[in-house]
Short mmCIF file of C-alpha atoms in Angstrom, two decimals:
data_model
loop_
_atom_site.label_atom_id
_atom_site.label_comp_id
_atom_site.label_asym_id
_atom_site.label_seq_id
_atom_site.Cartn_x
_atom_site.Cartn_y
_atom_site.Cartn_z
CA GLY A 1048 60.34 57.20 101.98
CA ALA A 1049 56.90 55.98 103.06
CA LYS A 1050 58.04 52.37 102.80
CA LEU A 1051 60.97 53.03 105.14
CA CYS A 1052 58.58 54.52 107.66
CA ASN A 1053 56.40 51.39 107.34
CA ILE A 1054 59.37 49.05 107.85
CA PHE A 1055 60.40 50.84 111.07
CA SER A 1056 56.88 50.89 112.55
CA THR A 1057 54.90 48.40 114.64
CA LYS A 1058 51.77 49.72 112.97
CA PHE A 1059 51.38 51.75 109.79
CA THR A 1060 48.06 52.84 108.28
CA ILE A 1061 47.39 54.75 105.09
CA GLU A 1062 44.11 56.28 104.03
CA THR A 1063 43.40 58.19 100.84
CA ALA A 1064 40.28 59.46 99.13
CA SER A 1065 39.48 60.78 95.67
CA LYS A 1066 36.65 63.20 95.16
CA GLN A 1067 36.84 62.68 91.41
CA TYR A 1068 36.46 58.90 91.59
CA LYS A 1069 34.36 58.94 94.80
CA LYS A 1070 36.46 56.19 96.34
CA HIS A 1071 38.09 55.74 99.76
CA PHE A 1072 41.12 53.46 100.35
CA LYS A 1073 42.47 52.18 103.69
CA GLN A 1074 45.12 49.57 104.54
CA THR A 1075 47.12 48.71 107.68
CA TRP A 1076 50.49 46.97 108.09
CA GLY A 1077 52.11 45.64 111.25
CA SER A 1078 55.29 43.97 112.54
CA ASN A 1079 57.64 46.16 110.51
CA MET A 1080 55.61 45.68 107.32
CA GLY A 1081 55.73 41.91 107.91
CA LYS A 1082 51.95 41.68 108.12
CA ALA A 1083 49.33 43.44 106.02
CA SER A 1084 45.56 43.65 106.28
CA GLU A 1085 43.34 43.41 103.27
CA PRO A 1086 42.85 46.79 101.63
CA LYS A 1087 39.43 48.29 102.24
CA ILE A 1088 38.00 50.18 99.28
CA LYS A 1089 34.60 51.80 99.54
CA ASP A 1090 32.57 54.57 98.04
CA SER A 1091 33.57 57.88 99.59
CA GLY A 1092 30.48 59.91 99.02
CA LYS A 1093 31.20 63.55 99.89
CA ASP A 1094 34.82 63.06 101.07
CA ASP A 1095 37.32 65.68 99.89
CA ASP A 1096 40.65 64.61 98.37
CA PHE A 1097 43.07 63.68 101.16
CA THR A 1098 45.88 61.34 102.15
CA LYS A 1099 46.44 60.40 105.78
CA VAL A 1100 49.36 58.40 107.19
CA THR A 1101 49.29 57.11 110.78
CA PHE A 1102 52.18 55.15 112.26
CA SER A 1103 53.58 53.89 115.55
CA PRO A 1104 57.39 53.90 115.35
CA ASP A 1105 59.16 50.74 116.53
CA LEU A 1106 61.22 52.47 119.20
CA ALA A 1107 63.11 49.27 120.09
CA LYS A 1108 64.68 49.31 116.62
CA PHE A 1109 66.26 52.66 117.55
CA LYS A 1110 67.19 51.49 121.07
CA MET A 1111 64.70 53.93 122.56
CA ASP A 1112 61.98 53.59 125.20
CA ASN A 1113 60.12 56.72 124.19
CA LEU A 1114 60.31 59.59 121.72
CA GLU A 1115 63.16 61.74 122.98
CA ASP A 1116 62.95 65.52 123.01
CA ASP A 1117 65.35 66.04 120.10
CA ILE A 1118 63.36 63.65 117.88
CA VAL A 1119 60.11 65.41 118.77
CA ALA A 1120 61.81 68.76 118.05
CA LEU A 1121 62.99 67.48 114.66
CA MET A 1122 59.50 66.31 113.73
CA SER A 1123 58.04 69.60 114.92
CA ARG A 1124 60.51 71.57 112.83
CA ARG A 1125 59.53 69.48 109.82
CA ALA A 1126 55.91 70.50 110.38
CA TYR A 1127 57.02 74.15 110.29
CA ASP A 1128 59.05 73.41 107.14
CA VAL A 1129 55.97 72.06 105.37
CA ALA A 1130 53.85 75.04 106.45
CA ALA A 1131 56.51 77.47 105.17
CA SER A 1132 57.18 75.78 101.83
CA SER A 1133 53.57 74.89 100.94
CA PRO A 1134 51.56 78.12 100.69
CA GLY A 1135 47.85 77.62 101.18
CA VAL A 1136 48.27 74.36 103.11
CA LYS A 1137 46.97 74.35 106.68
CA VAL A 1138 49.42 72.53 108.96
CA TYR A 1139 48.47 71.36 112.45
CA LEU A 1140 50.88 70.22 115.16
CA ASN A 1141 49.43 68.45 118.20
CA GLY A 1142 45.98 69.67 117.21
CA GLU A 1143 47.00 73.33 116.89
CA ARG A 1144 47.31 75.10 113.54
CA LEU A 1145 50.75 76.59 112.96
CA LYS A 1146 50.77 80.36 112.45
CA ILE A 1147 52.86 80.19 109.30
CA ASN A 1148 50.87 81.76 106.49
CA LYS A 1149 53.78 82.59 104.23
CA PHE A 1150 57.50 81.90 103.78
CA LYS A 1151 58.47 85.27 105.31
CA ASP A 1152 56.76 84.23 108.59
CA TYR A 1153 59.04 81.19 108.70
CA VAL A 1154 62.16 83.29 108.05
CA ASP A 1155 61.21 85.62 110.90
CA LEU A 1156 61.22 82.66 113.32
CA TYR A 1157 64.92 82.07 112.56
CA ILE A 1158 66.08 85.62 113.21
CA LYS A 1159 63.78 86.50 116.11
CA GLY A 1160 65.88 88.03 118.89
CA LYS A 1161 69.10 87.98 116.85
CA GLU A 1162 71.23 91.13 116.56
CA ASP A 1163 73.96 92.42 114.27
CA GLU A 1164 77.46 93.39 115.43
CA ASN A 1165 76.14 96.82 116.47
CA GLY A 1166 73.50 95.32 118.73
CA GLN A 1167 70.66 96.17 116.32
CA PRO A 1168 67.94 93.64 115.31
CA LEU A 1169 68.85 91.82 112.10
CA LYS A 1170 67.25 93.24 108.96
CA VAL A 1171 65.56 90.81 106.57
CA VAL A 1172 65.28 91.54 102.85
CA TYR A 1173 62.53 89.44 101.24
CA GLU A 1174 61.19 89.07 97.71
CA LYS A 1175 58.68 86.82 96.02
CA VAL A 1176 60.51 86.74 92.69
CA ASN A 1177 57.74 84.86 90.85
CA GLU A 1178 55.33 81.96 91.41
CA ARG A 1179 58.26 79.54 91.68
CA TRP A 1180 60.85 81.46 93.70
CA GLU A 1181 60.93 83.19 97.09
CA VAL A 1182 64.20 84.59 98.47
CA ALA A 1183 65.14 86.25 101.75
CA LEU A 1184 68.51 87.42 103.08
CA THR A 1185 69.96 88.63 106.35
CA LEU A 1186 73.43 88.93 107.91
CA SER A 1187 75.40 85.96 109.19
CA ASN A 1188 78.13 86.24 111.81
CA SER A 1189 79.18 82.59 111.56
CA GLY A 1190 80.01 82.02 107.91
CA PHE A 1191 77.62 81.36 105.03
CA GLN A 1192 74.29 79.92 106.13
CA GLN A 1193 71.31 78.77 104.10
CA VAL A 1194 67.82 77.40 104.67
CA SER A 1195 66.27 76.14 101.46
CA PHE A 1196 63.45 74.05 100.05
CA VAL A 1197 63.01 72.45 96.65
CA ASN A 1198 59.42 71.34 96.08
CA SER A 1199 58.97 71.36 99.90
CA ILE A 1200 62.04 69.14 100.37
CA ALA A 1201 64.43 70.60 102.95
CA THR A 1202 67.81 70.82 101.19
CA THR A 1203 69.92 71.18 104.33
CA LYS A 1204 73.17 71.02 102.35
CA GLY A 1205 71.99 73.47 99.71
CA GLY A 1206 72.80 72.82 96.08
CA LYS A 1207 72.65 74.48 92.69
CA HIS A 1208 69.53 76.50 93.53
CA VAL A 1209 71.31 78.06 96.52
CA ASP A 1210 74.50 78.68 94.49
CA THR A 1211 72.50 80.43 91.76
CA VAL A 1212 70.83 82.85 94.17
CA ALA A 1213 73.91 83.43 96.36
CA ASP A 1214 76.20 84.07 93.36
CA SER A 1215 73.77 86.63 91.96
CA ILE A 1216 73.67 88.52 95.28
CA VAL A 1217 77.47 88.35 95.72
CA LYS A 1218 78.08 89.72 92.22
CA ASN A 1219 75.90 92.77 92.88
CA VAL A 1220 77.35 93.42 96.35
CA LEU A 1221 80.90 93.28 94.96
CA GLU A 1222 79.99 96.02 92.48
CA VAL A 1223 78.96 98.29 95.37
CA LEU A 1224 82.08 97.40 97.36
CA LYS A 1225 84.28 98.15 94.35
CA LYS A 1226 83.02 101.75 94.33
CA LYS A 1227 83.50 102.04 98.09
CA ASN A 1228 86.94 100.41 98.09
CA LYS A 1229 89.41 103.20 97.38
CA GLY A 1230 92.17 101.69 99.49
CA GLY A 1231 92.68 98.72 97.18
CA VAL A 1232 91.74 96.13 99.80
CA ILE A 1233 91.16 92.86 97.95
CA ILE A 1234 87.66 91.45 98.57
CA LYS A 1235 86.86 88.05 97.08
CA PRO A 1236 83.39 86.59 96.35
CA PHE A 1237 83.61 83.96 99.09
CA GLN A 1238 84.34 86.70 101.64
CA VAL A 1239 81.05 88.41 100.79
CA LYS A 1240 79.22 85.06 100.83
CA ASN A 1241 80.57 84.34 104.31
CA HIS A 1242 78.50 87.24 105.66
CA MET A 1243 75.23 86.03 104.08
CA TRP A 1244 72.35 83.99 105.45
CA VAL A 1245 69.92 83.14 102.63
CA PHE A 1246 66.47 81.58 102.71
CA ILE A 1247 65.05 80.05 99.51
CA ASN A 1248 61.75 78.38 98.68
CA CYS A 1249 61.49 77.19 95.10
CA LEU A 1250 59.71 74.82 92.72
CA ILE A 1251 62.00 73.02 90.27
CA VAL A 1252 61.07 70.69 87.43
CA ASN A 1253 62.34 67.15 88.05
CA PRO A 1254 65.05 68.03 90.59
CA THR A 1255 67.99 65.67 91.07
CA PHE A 1256 69.89 64.94 94.27
CA ASP A 1257 73.18 63.30 95.21
CA SER A 1258 71.60 60.87 97.69
CA GLN A 1259 68.27 59.42 98.80
CA THR A 1260 68.18 61.82 101.73
CA LYS A 1261 67.80 64.63 99.17
CA GLU A 1262 69.84 67.14 101.16
CA ASN A 1263 71.82 68.49 98.18
CA MET A 1264 70.08 69.46 94.91
CA THR A 1265 72.34 68.82 91.92
CA LEU A 1266 70.27 69.82 88.87
CA GLN A 1267 71.98 72.44 86.69
CA ALA A 1268 70.37 75.89 86.59
CA LYS A 1269 69.56 75.66 82.88
CA SER A 1270 67.16 72.79 83.66
CA PHE A 1271 65.30 74.44 86.57
CA GLY A 1272 62.27 75.18 84.39
CA SER A 1273 62.24 78.78 85.64
CA LYS A 1274 64.60 81.64 86.44
CA CYS A 1275 65.26 83.49 89.67
CA THR A 1276 65.96 87.06 88.54
CA LEU A 1277 66.26 89.25 91.60
CA SER A 1278 64.83 92.75 91.19
CA GLU A 1279 66.83 95.95 91.43
CA LYS A 1280 64.70 96.89 94.44
CA PHE A 1281 65.77 93.68 96.23
CA ILE A 1282 69.47 94.24 95.45
CA THR A 1283 69.28 97.86 96.63
CA ALA A 1284 67.68 96.70 99.88
CA VAL A 1285 70.42 94.08 100.30
CA THR A 1286 73.14 96.75 99.97
CA LYS A 1287 71.36 98.77 102.69
CA SER A 1288 70.82 95.80 104.99
CA GLY A 1289 74.22 96.12 106.65
CA LEU A 1290 75.84 93.46 104.46
CA VAL A 1291 78.10 95.93 102.63
CA GLU A 1292 79.22 97.54 105.90
CA SER A 1293 79.79 94.16 107.53
CA VAL A 1294 81.97 92.90 104.66
CA TRP A 1295 83.84 96.21 104.45
CA THR A 1296 84.56 96.27 108.19
CA TRP A 1297 85.81 92.70 108.04
CA ALA A 1298 87.97 93.39 104.97
CA LYS A 1299 89.61 96.40 106.64
CA PHE A 1300 90.23 94.38 109.80
CA LYS A 1301 91.79 91.62 107.68
CA ALA A 1302 93.97 94.18 105.88
CA GLN A 1303 95.09 95.67 109.19
CA THR A 1304 95.94 92.20 110.49
CA GLU A 1305 98.15 91.66 107.45
CA LEU A 1306 99.85 94.99 108.10
CA VAL A 1307 100.49 94.02 111.71
CA LYS A 1308 102.15 90.83 110.46
CA ALA A 1309 104.38 93.02 108.28
CA SER A 1310 105.36 95.20 111.26
CA GLY A 1311 108.85 95.37 112.65
CA LYS A 1312 109.96 94.26 116.10
CA LYS A 1313 112.69 95.16 118.51
CA GLN A 1314 115.67 92.92 117.81
CA SER A 1315 119.36 93.63 117.96
CA LYS A 1316 120.40 91.98 114.69
CA LEU A 1317 118.71 92.38 111.33
CA LYS A 1318 119.51 90.22 108.33
CA GLY A 1319 118.61 90.47 104.68
CA ILE A 1320 118.40 94.26 104.27
CA PRO A 1321 120.95 95.37 101.64
CA LYS A 1322 123.03 98.52 102.21
CA LEU A 1323 121.91 98.96 105.82
CA GLU A 1324 124.66 100.23 108.12
CA ASP A 1325 123.04 99.31 111.43
CA ALA A 1326 123.93 101.09 114.67
CA ASN A 1327 125.68 98.81 117.15
CA ASP A 1328 123.09 99.57 119.85
CA ALA A 1329 120.01 99.36 117.60
CA GLY A 1330 117.44 97.01 119.12
CA THR A 1331 119.27 96.84 122.46
CA LYS A 1332 118.48 98.43 125.84
CA ASN A 1333 120.11 101.62 124.48
CA ALA A 1334 118.00 101.63 121.29
CA HIS A 1335 116.19 104.82 122.35
CA LEU A 1336 119.53 106.66 122.09
CA CYS A 1337 120.03 105.54 118.47
CA THR A 1338 119.31 107.58 115.34
CA LEU A 1339 118.71 106.14 111.88
CA ILE A 1340 119.96 108.44 109.12
CA LEU A 1341 117.88 108.04 105.95
CA THR A 1342 119.87 109.27 102.97
CA GLU A 1343 118.83 110.21 99.46
CA GLY A 1344 120.65 107.55 97.48
CA ASP A 1345 124.05 105.88 97.77
CA SER A 1346 126.22 109.00 97.33
CA ALA A 1347 124.57 110.63 100.34
CA LYS A 1348 125.07 107.37 102.24
CA THR A 1349 128.81 107.61 101.57
CA LEU A 1350 128.75 111.12 103.05
CA ALA A 1351 126.88 109.91 106.15
CA VAL A 1352 129.20 106.93 106.65
CA SER A 1353 132.17 109.33 106.54
CA GLY A 1354 130.50 111.31 109.30
CA LEU A 1355 130.15 108.18 111.45
CA SER A 1356 133.90 108.29 111.99
CA VAL A 1357 133.24 111.43 114.05
CA VAL A 1358 130.13 110.42 116.04
CA GLY A 1359 130.80 106.69 116.13
CA ARG A 1360 128.66 103.72 115.07
CA ASP A 1361 127.16 102.83 118.44
CA HIS A 1362 124.23 105.24 118.23
CA TYR A 1363 124.01 106.00 114.51
CA GLY A 1364 122.86 103.85 111.61
CA VAL A 1365 122.55 104.70 107.91
CA PHE A 1366 120.09 103.47 105.29
CA PRO A 1367 119.97 104.79 101.69
CA LEU A 1368 116.57 105.29 100.03
CA LYS A 1369 116.10 104.33 96.39
CA GLY A 1370 114.50 107.41 94.89
CA LYS A 1371 111.19 108.69 96.22
CA PRO A 1372 109.37 106.58 98.82
CA LEU A 1373 105.83 105.31 98.17
CA ASN A 1374 102.99 107.75 98.83
CA VAL A 1375 101.19 105.45 101.29
CA ARG A 1376 98.16 107.74 101.54
CA ASP A 1377 97.25 107.13 97.89
CA ALA A 1378 98.58 103.57 97.63
CA SER A 1379 96.46 100.43 97.78
CA HIS A 1380 96.76 97.98 100.64
CA LYS A 1381 98.46 95.53 98.26
CA GLN A 1382 101.00 98.15 97.12
CA VAL A 1383 101.97 98.95 100.71
CA LEU A 1384 102.37 95.28 101.63
CA GLU A 1385 104.53 94.60 98.57
CA ASN A 1386 106.71 97.73 98.75
CA VAL A 1387 110.19 96.54 99.70
CA GLU A 1388 111.46 99.96 100.77
CA ILE A 1389 108.55 100.64 103.14
CA ASN A 1390 108.80 97.14 104.62
CA ASN A 1391 112.55 97.51 105.14
CA LEU A 1392 112.10 100.87 106.83
CA ILE A 1393 109.50 99.42 109.22
CA LYS A 1394 111.76 96.51 110.12
CA ILE A 1395 114.83 98.70 110.63
CA VAL A 1396 113.06 101.18 112.91
CA GLY A 1397 110.91 98.48 114.56
CA LEU A 1398 107.61 100.26 113.93
CA GLN A 1399 104.36 98.35 114.49
CA TYR A 1400 101.19 99.11 112.57
CA LYS A 1401 98.23 100.21 114.71
CA LYS A 1402 100.45 100.76 117.75
CA LYS A 1403 100.18 104.15 119.46
CA TYR A 1404 103.44 105.95 120.34
CA ASN A 1405 102.12 108.59 122.73
CA SER A 1406 105.13 109.15 124.96
CA VAL A 1407 108.92 109.13 124.96
CA ASP A 1408 108.72 105.87 126.91
CA ASP A 1409 106.81 104.31 124.02
CA LEU A 1410 109.79 105.05 121.77
CA LYS A 1411 111.82 102.58 123.83
CA SER A 1412 109.99 99.73 122.09
CA LEU A 1413 111.62 100.74 118.77
CA ARG A 1414 115.00 99.70 117.35
CA TYR A 1415 115.80 103.39 116.82
CA GLY A 1416 114.62 106.25 119.04
CA LYS A 1417 114.96 108.78 116.21
CA VAL A 1418 114.91 109.02 112.43
CA MET A 1419 116.97 111.69 110.68
CA ILE A 1420 116.31 112.63 107.04
CA MET A 1421 119.41 113.48 105.05
CA ALA A 1422 118.26 114.65 101.61
CA ASP A 1423 119.44 117.16 99.03
CA GLN A 1424 118.34 120.76 99.58
CA ASP A 1425 116.52 120.84 96.22
CA GLN A 1426 112.96 120.14 95.03
CA ASP A 1427 113.48 116.37 94.85
CA GLY A 1428 114.94 116.36 98.34
CA SER A 1429 111.96 118.30 99.67
CA HIS A 1430 109.62 115.81 97.98
CA ILE A 1431 111.42 112.89 99.63
CA LYS A 1432 111.20 114.58 103.05
CA GLY A 1433 107.49 115.18 102.49
CA LEU A 1434 106.84 111.55 101.56
CA ILE A 1435 108.66 110.27 104.68
CA ILE A 1436 106.70 112.67 106.89
CA ASN A 1437 103.53 111.58 105.07
CA PHE A 1438 104.35 107.90 105.73
CA ILE A 1439 104.79 108.51 109.45
CA HIS A 1440 101.81 110.86 109.79
CA HIS A 1441 99.48 108.44 107.95
CA ASN A 1442 100.31 105.50 110.20
CA TRP A 1443 101.60 107.02 113.46
CA PRO A 1444 100.59 110.72 113.61
CA GLU A 1445 101.44 110.92 117.32
CA LEU A 1446 105.14 110.31 116.50
CA LEU A 1447 105.35 113.77 114.94
CA LYS A 1448 104.50 115.29 118.34
CA LEU A 1449 107.52 113.57 119.91
CA PRO A 1450 111.25 114.24 119.35
CA PHE A 1451 111.35 111.39 116.83
CA LEU A 1452 111.84 112.89 113.36
CA GLU A 1453 114.79 115.15 112.55
CA GLU A 1454 116.37 116.67 109.46
CA PHE A 1455 120.09 116.82 108.65
CA ILE A 1456 120.63 120.16 106.92
CA THR A 1457 123.71 120.75 104.76
CA PRO A 1458 124.80 123.98 103.04
CA ILE A 1459 123.61 124.82 99.52
CA VAL A 1460 126.32 127.46 99.05
CA LYS A 1461 129.66 128.15 100.75
CA ALA A 1462 131.58 131.42 100.51
CA THR A 1463 135.26 131.19 101.52
CA LYS A 1464 138.04 133.76 101.77
CA LYS A 1465 141.35 132.75 103.30
CA ASP A 1466 140.42 131.32 106.73
CA LYS A 1467 136.90 132.69 106.67
CA GLU A 1468 134.05 130.36 105.63
CA ILE A 1469 130.35 131.19 105.50
CA SER A 1470 127.68 128.51 104.91
CA PHE A 1471 124.24 129.24 103.44
CA TYR A 1472 121.33 126.85 103.80
CA SER A 1473 119.00 128.54 101.32
CA LEU A 1474 119.45 130.60 98.16
CA PRO A 1475 117.45 133.60 99.50
CA GLU A 1476 119.81 133.67 102.49
CA PHE A 1477 122.82 133.68 100.11
CA GLU A 1478 121.32 136.43 97.89
CA GLU A 1479 120.63 138.59 100.93
CA TRP A 1480 124.28 138.23 102.02
CA LYS A 1481 125.49 139.23 98.55
CA ASN A 1482 123.32 142.35 98.58
CA GLU A 1483 124.64 143.34 101.99
CA THR A 1484 128.33 142.49 101.30
CA GLU A 1485 130.10 144.90 98.93
CA ASN A 1486 133.19 142.72 98.51
CA HIS A 1487 131.27 139.44 97.98
CA HIS A 1488 133.04 139.07 94.62
CA THR A 1489 136.33 138.57 96.52
CA PHE A 1490 134.96 135.36 98.08
CA ASN A 1491 135.28 131.96 96.48
CA ILE A 1492 131.69 130.73 95.94
CA LYS A 1493 130.92 127.00 95.82
CA TYR A 1494 127.44 125.70 94.97
CA TYR A 1495 126.49 122.27 96.32
CA LYS A 1496 124.23 120.55 93.80
CA GLY A 1497 123.59 117.66 96.15
CA LEU A 1498 125.00 115.84 99.13
CA GLY A 1499 127.37 113.98 96.84
CA THR A 1500 129.14 117.27 96.08
CA SER A 1501 130.45 117.49 99.65
CA THR A 1502 133.85 115.99 100.36
CA SER A 1503 134.65 113.44 103.03
CA LYS A 1504 136.40 116.20 105.00
CA GLU A 1505 133.27 118.37 104.82
CA ALA A 1506 131.11 115.44 105.90
CA LYS A 1507 133.13 115.10 109.09
CA GLU A 1508 132.76 118.84 109.68
CA TYR A 1509 128.96 118.59 109.33
CA PHE A 1510 128.78 115.86 111.95
#
């Protein structure tokens, strides 16, 4: 490195003194190291140990007339680097001593005036792990960032020392996020790392690099000659620094974005949804007049389709549910995204995640203006109704305040006598009638176990 500086200088002088040997050495080169003076060695007397390098860069070699501002800034930053990574060393720049007494002072220069996403000053967590390792961390809003030194060498591209520290922090933060993450949102290590800005100052035995510029340290951790074991106090402070909240907020936003991608849209023709009997006007300008009938299984669908012969297919569609829908309130993000039934329902109706449906006019953006539940009048049927209501309330609670969700009620019991027919929609209602009707035994009583018990003729009567 010193030789390169000599080659690209019009004048290069080195002086060094040894207190132990009481000697002083001085030599000067010129013309890009093409000329050299005789070395001057003399007794040093009371001189302290020192090495001094003075050079005049050959600006013409760099097609420059003077030292440009960015070059001066780079050299100045390097002076700050040395002050930060060499504790106890007094560093002067243009005759003035730099006010960097410790590595933490240097870190503070980077984050001065910077704020987090809430407009608050960035918090720095710092620890002197041991005599060979110093680590600091703060939040990053532009991907993973690192500032690191190995034996006072600025490793601008990082390396194994940075990976070792970052991986340790990520592992601990993920443990905290795992406890916080009850929605099943998948958070990967690199996603945590992308919110970190780490600062490292370390001493490593015989470090290796991938180039002469020494920007990337390649020595494996087992050969560092020391370990960087972060304390529990440091990790606790990291989890309270805003990092956990920042990652969690981002992960939820990412999850919501994925849900939006899975949303439905208003279109007149849908393909690839088995067993859907789509209304002719679904997704058209008359979509708000359409009702989607959700049936409990295929037998109930048959009943509903029979009823369409009465009301027509322009404004009514039918879709059979396979058993009980997913309880979205307890399901993970991954389960919701991968649930075929939920995804089909969203596409059929045209619902969009995170969209607010506050008025009847808002319903006009849907493929269907109403959803009608057609389930058995038993416990399973009630459970299915509850899960559908739960699905809508969890994602679009305002829809339940509008005339959007309806229920198709069918009789549980019918009592007939000649031309007289009485329908009962609950067993208590039927029992009350029996108690009040002395000749109830003269009626023909038919119990309807489920929707499939009704005939095609009865289906048309219901509609």
